[in-house]
Structure formats: C-alpha cells, structure tokens
Short mmCIF file of C-alpha atoms and ligand atoms in Angstrom, two decimals:
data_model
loop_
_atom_site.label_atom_id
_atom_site.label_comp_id
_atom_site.label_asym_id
_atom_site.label_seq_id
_atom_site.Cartn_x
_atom_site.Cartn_y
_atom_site.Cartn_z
CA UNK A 1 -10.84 -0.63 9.25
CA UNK A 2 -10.36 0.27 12.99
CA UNK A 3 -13.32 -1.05 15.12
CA UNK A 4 -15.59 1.52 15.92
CA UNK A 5 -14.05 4.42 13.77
CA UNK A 6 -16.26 5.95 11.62
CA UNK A 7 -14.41 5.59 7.93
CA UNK A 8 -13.88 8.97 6.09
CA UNK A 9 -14.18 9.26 2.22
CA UNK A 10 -12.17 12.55 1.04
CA UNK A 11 -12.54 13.60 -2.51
CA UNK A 12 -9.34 15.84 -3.62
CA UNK A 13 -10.61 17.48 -6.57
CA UNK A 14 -6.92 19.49 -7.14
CA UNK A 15 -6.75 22.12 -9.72
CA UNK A 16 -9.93 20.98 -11.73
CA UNK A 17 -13.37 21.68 -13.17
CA UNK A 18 -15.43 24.70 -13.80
CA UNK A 19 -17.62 26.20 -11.67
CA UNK A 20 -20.46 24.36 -12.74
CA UNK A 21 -18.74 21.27 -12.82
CA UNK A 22 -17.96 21.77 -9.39
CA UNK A 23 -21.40 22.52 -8.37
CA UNK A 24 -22.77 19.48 -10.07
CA UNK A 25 -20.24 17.24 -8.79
CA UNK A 26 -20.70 18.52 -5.46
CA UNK A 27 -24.71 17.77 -5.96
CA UNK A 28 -24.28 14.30 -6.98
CA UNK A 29 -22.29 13.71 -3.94
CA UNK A 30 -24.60 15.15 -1.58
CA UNK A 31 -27.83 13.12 -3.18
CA UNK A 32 -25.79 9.72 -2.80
CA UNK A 33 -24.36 10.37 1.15
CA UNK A 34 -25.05 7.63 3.75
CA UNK A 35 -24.89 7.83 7.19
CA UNK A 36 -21.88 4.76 7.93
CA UNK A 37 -19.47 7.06 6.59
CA UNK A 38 -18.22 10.14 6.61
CA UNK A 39 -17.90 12.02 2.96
CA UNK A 40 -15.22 15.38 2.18
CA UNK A 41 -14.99 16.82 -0.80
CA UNK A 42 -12.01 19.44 -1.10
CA UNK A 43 -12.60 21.46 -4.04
CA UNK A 44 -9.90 24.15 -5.55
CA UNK A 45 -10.07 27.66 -2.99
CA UNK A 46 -12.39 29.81 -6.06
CA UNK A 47 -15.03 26.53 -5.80
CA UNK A 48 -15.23 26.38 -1.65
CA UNK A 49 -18.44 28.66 -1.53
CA UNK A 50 -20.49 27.53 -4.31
CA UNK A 51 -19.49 24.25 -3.18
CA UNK A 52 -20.47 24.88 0.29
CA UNK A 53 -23.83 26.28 -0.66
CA UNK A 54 -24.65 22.89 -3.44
CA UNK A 55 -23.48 20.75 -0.20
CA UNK A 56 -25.77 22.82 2.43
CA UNK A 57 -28.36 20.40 4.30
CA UNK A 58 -26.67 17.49 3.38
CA UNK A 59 -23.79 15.10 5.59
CA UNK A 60 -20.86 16.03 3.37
CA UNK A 61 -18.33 17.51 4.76
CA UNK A 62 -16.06 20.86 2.54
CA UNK A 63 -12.64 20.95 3.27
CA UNK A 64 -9.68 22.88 0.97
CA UNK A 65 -6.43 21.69 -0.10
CA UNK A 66 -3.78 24.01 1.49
CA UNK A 67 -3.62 27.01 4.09
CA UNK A 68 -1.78 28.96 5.14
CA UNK A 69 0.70 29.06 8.29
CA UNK A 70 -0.12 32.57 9.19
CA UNK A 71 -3.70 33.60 10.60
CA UNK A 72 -3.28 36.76 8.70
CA UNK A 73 -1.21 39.13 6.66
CA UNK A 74 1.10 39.75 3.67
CA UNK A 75 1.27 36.68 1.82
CA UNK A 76 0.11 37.32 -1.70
CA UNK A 77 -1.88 34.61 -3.42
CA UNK A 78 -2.20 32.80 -0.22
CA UNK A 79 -5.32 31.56 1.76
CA UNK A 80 -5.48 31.51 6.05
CA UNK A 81 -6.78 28.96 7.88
CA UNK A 82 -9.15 31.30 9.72
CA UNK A 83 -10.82 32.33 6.11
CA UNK A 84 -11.84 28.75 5.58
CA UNK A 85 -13.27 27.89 8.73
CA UNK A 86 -15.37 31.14 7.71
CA UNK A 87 -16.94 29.85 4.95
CA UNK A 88 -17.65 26.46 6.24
CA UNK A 89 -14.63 24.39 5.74
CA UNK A 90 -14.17 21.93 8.26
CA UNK A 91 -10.81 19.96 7.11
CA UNK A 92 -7.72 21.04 5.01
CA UNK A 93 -6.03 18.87 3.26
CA UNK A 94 -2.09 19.72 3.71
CA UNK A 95 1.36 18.35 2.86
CA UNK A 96 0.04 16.55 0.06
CA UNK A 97 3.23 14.94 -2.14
CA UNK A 98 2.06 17.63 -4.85
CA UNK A 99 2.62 20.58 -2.42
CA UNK A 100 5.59 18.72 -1.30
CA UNK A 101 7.50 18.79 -5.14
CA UNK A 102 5.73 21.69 -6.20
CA UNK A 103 5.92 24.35 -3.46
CA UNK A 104 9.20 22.78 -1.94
CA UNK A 105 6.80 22.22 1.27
CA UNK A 106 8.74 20.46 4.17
CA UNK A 107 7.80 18.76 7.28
CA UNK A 108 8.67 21.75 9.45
CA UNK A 109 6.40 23.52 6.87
CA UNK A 110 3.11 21.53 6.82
CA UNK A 111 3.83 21.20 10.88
CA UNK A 112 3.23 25.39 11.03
CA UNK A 113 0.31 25.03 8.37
CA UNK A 114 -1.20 22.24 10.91
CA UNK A 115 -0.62 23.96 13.55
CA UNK A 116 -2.48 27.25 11.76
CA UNK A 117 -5.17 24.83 10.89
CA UNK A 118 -6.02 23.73 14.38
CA UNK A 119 -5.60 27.23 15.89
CA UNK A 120 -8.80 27.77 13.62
CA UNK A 121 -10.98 24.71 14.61
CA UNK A 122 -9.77 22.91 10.96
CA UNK A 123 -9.20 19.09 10.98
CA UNK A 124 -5.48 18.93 9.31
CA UNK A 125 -5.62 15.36 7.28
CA UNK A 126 -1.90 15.35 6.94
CA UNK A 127 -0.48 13.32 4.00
CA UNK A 128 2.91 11.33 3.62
CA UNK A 129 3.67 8.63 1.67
CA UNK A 130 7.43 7.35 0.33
CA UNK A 131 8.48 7.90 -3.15
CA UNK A 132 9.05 4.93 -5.48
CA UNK A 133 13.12 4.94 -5.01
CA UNK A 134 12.65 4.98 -1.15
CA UNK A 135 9.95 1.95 -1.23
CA UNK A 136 12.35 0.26 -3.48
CA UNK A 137 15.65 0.92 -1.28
CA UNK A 138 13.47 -0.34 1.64
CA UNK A 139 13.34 2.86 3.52
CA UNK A 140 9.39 3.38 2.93
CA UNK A 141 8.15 3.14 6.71
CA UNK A 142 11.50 5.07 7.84
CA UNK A 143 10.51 7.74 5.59
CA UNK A 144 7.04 7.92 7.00
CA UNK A 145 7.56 7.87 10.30
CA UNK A 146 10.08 10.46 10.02
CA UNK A 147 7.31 12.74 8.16
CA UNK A 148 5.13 11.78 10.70
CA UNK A 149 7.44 12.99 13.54
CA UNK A 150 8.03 16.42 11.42
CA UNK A 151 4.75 17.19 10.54
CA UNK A 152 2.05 16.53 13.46
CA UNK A 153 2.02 19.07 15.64
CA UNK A 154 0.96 19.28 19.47
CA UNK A 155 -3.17 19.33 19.40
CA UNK A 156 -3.18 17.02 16.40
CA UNK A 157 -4.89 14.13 18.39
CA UNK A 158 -6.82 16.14 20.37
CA UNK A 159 -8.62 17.74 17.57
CA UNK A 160 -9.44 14.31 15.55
CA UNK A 161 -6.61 14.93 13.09
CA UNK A 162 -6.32 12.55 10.35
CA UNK A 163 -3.26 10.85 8.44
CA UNK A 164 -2.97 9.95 4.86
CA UNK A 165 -0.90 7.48 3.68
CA UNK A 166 -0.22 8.02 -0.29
CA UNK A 167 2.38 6.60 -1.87
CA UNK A 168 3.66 9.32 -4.09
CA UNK A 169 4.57 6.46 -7.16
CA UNK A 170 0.49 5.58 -6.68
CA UNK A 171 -0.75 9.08 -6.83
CA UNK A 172 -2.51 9.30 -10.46
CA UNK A 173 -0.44 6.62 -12.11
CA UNK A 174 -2.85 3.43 -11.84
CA UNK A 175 -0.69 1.66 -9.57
CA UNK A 176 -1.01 0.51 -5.85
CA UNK A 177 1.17 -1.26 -3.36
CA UNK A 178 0.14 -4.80 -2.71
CA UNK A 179 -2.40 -5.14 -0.09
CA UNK A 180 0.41 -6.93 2.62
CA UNK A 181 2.50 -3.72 1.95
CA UNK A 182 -0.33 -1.28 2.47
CA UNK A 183 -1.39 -2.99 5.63
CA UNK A 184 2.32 -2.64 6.73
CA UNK A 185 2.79 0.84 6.54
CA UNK A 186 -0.61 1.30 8.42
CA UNK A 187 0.07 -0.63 11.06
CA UNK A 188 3.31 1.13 11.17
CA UNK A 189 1.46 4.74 10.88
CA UNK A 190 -0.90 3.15 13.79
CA UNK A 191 2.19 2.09 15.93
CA UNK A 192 4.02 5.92 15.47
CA UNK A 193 0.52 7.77 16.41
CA UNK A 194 -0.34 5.43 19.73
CA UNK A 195 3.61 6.40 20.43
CA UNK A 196 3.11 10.05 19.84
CA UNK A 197 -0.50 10.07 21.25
CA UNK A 198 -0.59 7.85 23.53
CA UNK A 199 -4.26 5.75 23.83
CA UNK A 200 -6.14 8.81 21.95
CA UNK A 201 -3.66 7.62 18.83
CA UNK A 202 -4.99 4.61 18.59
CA UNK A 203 -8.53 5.90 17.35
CA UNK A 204 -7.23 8.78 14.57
CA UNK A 205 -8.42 7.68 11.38
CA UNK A 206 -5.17 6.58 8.89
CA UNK A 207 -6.65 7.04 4.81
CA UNK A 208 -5.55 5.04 2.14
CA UNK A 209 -4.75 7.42 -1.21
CA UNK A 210 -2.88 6.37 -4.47
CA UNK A 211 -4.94 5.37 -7.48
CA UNK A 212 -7.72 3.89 -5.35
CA UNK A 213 -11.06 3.55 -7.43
CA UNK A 214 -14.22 0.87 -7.02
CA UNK A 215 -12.50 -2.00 -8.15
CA UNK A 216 -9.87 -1.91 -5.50
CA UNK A 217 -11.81 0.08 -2.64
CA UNK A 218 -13.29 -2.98 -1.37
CA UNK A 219 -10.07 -4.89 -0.58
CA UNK A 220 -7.52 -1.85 0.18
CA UNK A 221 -10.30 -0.52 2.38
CA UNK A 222 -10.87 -3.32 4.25
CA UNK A 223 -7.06 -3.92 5.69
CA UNK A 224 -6.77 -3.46 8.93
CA UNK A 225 -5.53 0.36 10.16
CA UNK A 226 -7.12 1.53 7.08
CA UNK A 227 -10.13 3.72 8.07
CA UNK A 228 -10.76 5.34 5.07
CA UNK A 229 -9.22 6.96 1.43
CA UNK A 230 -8.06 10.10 0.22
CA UNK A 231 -9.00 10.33 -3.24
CA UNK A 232 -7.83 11.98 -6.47
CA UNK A 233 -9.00 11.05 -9.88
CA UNK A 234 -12.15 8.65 -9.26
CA UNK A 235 -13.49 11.81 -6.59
CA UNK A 236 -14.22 13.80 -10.13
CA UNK A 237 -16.79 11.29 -10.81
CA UNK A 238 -19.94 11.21 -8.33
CA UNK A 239 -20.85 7.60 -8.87
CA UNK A 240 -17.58 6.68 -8.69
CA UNK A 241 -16.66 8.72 -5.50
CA UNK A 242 -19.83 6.86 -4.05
CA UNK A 243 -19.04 3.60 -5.51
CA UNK A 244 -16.02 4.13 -3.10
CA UNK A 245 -17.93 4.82 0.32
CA UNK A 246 -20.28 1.95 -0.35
CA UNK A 247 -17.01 -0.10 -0.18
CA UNK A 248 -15.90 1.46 3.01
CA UNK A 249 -19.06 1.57 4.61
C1 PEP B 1 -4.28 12.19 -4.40
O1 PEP B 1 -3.61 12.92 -5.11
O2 PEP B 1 -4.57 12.53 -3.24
C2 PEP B 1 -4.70 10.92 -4.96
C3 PEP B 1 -4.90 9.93 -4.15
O3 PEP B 1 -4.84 10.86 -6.33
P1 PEP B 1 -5.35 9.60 -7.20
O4 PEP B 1 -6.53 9.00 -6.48
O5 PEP B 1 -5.72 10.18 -8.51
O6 PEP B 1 -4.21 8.64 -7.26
#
C-alpha cells in the first residue's frame, strides 16, 4: 500500500453472466461495501444499467471495460466514452492484455481511448503487464515502462488515473509472480509515474491483477506500491470479491 491512498478493489467481470446474474452479483457487492476502500465493478456494456440501478445508494463504484477513442460517430458495434459517463460510469477499464491480443490494441491505441475517456470525466485504469517470454528474457519492467510511456496520456494524473499491473502469464491461469517480483515492478511503475508526473505521480493508485483471490490478497496486497487489485475470476463471486477488500482494507 501507499500511505494515505485510499486502496481500490475493481471487479472485471469480462464477457460473463446473465442479466440476473449480473444484478445479483452486483447486489451482493453493494450489501458487503466498507468505507476503507474503494469497490468497482465493471460489468460487460448490455449489464452497465441494470448494474448501475442494483448498485444505486450504495459506495460501489460502475465502470466498463473498453471505449471508444471517438466521442461520437460511425463506429459500428462500438461504445463512446461520453455514453458511459451518461449512465453513471465513473472508470473504464482499457488496454487490458485481452484487448491487447484480441483487438490488436496498441499503446498509441489505448493512449487515444484514454485520452477519450478523460475528455468525458472517466477515470482510465490503464493496464500493462509483460508476457511470460518477456519476464523470462528479463525484459519485464522494460516492457512496462515502455507501455507506460505509450499509453498515459497528458491529464492522466490530473484526473486520478489509475495503473494496473497484470502480468498477462497470471491473468486466469492460477499463477502469480513471487511477491519480491511484484513489489519490483511496482516500485518500478511508481518510479516511471513520479518521472512522468512529477510529485502528483507519486499518489496514483498502481493495482495488482493476475489470478489474485483471498488466499493471496492479503500478502500481494500488502507490498509496498501496491494500492489495490484488478480482478478477474474471484470478482464473479461476491464473497469472494469482498473477501478481497477486507484484505486490502
Ligand atoms: C484480469 O483479467 O483483469 C484478471 C486479473 O483476471 P484473473 O483475476 O482471473 O486472473
């Protein structure tokens, strides 16, 4: 953790549940919320309003997990920034390693989307993370910093953006790096932000995300730089989701 940063817990639900398993989940989240730390739940685009109306009254924030780089226009199947701040989103979720393989997303990509994002009052939580060939070769925090140089945009501090560091080889495959290596690449994310930044970098919250559930939240969460977790799998369970903040907070 980062003294006096308020941790964030961010629940990436990707492409899954039904509607009223989205609802329900979103429920069970809101009923277990404490005030230490900051809860986001990021359900798929057709979930974000019945979402946001199971979450109204309650602390938990709704963000989505993608935008747009255009405010507007002919872009079939795609969502704006500006539509989500409309229905009550108040983070996206972009440049996530799945976007990145998938959609053929590059830095200079997610840097437009961020920029999109801020233009409509959105929080970008940026992600980057190595794959397992680059940790192995030893290029892991070269690789980072480099996405980190590509993809923040101008604003990004100003506007409370967040980072998340996920390791795409931990990303729904059980594994994690070792809590010395973690802390590393933190302190290294840290290091790049304060250089970018300047003193406001030193206060942006840096997530943890790669197979983190309640049997490793309390030690991964813990490491210094490490104000918080983006999470995948365990966010599709509420008590497991929560089992998570209680660790942070
Ligand atoms: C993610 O994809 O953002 C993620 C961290 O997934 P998981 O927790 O399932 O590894």
């Amino acid at each position: 953790m980062t003294p006096g940063v308020r941790p964030l817990i961010a629940g990436n639900w990707k492409m899954n549940g039904t509607l009223a398993e989205a609802t329900a989940l979103a429920r069970g989240v809101a009923a277990g919320s404490a005030p230490a730390v900051e809860l986001l739940v990021c359900p798929p685009f057709p979930h974000l309003v019945p979402v946001a109306a199971a979450l109204a009254g309650s602390a938990v924030a709704l963000g989505a997990q993608d935008c747009h780089a255009a405010a507007k226009g002919a872009h079939t199947g795609d969502v704006a920034a500006p539509m989500l701040a409309d229905l009550g989103a108040r983070y996206v979720i972009l440049g996530h390693s799945e976007r990145r393989a998938d959609h053929g997303e590059s830095d200079a990509v997610v840097r437009a989307k961020a920029v999109a994002a801020l233009a409509a009052a959105l929080v970008p939580v940026v992600c980057v993370g190595e794959s397992e060939a680059q940790r192995l070769s030893g290029e892991a925090e070269t690789v980072v910093a480099g996405q980190l140089a590509g993809s923040l945009p101008e604003g990004f501090a100003a506007a409370g953006g967040v980072v998340a560091y996920e390791p795409v080889w931990a990303i729904g495959t059980g594994r994690t790096p070792t809590e010395a290596d973690i802390a590393a690449m933190h302190a290294r994310i840290r290091a790049e932000l304060e250089a970018t930044f300047g003193p406001a970098g030193a206060t942006l919250r840096i997530l943890y995300g790669g197979s983190l559930k309640p049997s490793n939240a309390e030690a991964i969460l813990a490491l210094p730089h490490v104000d918080g977790g983006l999470i995948g799998g365990a966010s599709l369970k509420a008590e497991d989701f929560l089992a998570i903040a209680a660790a942070a907070g």
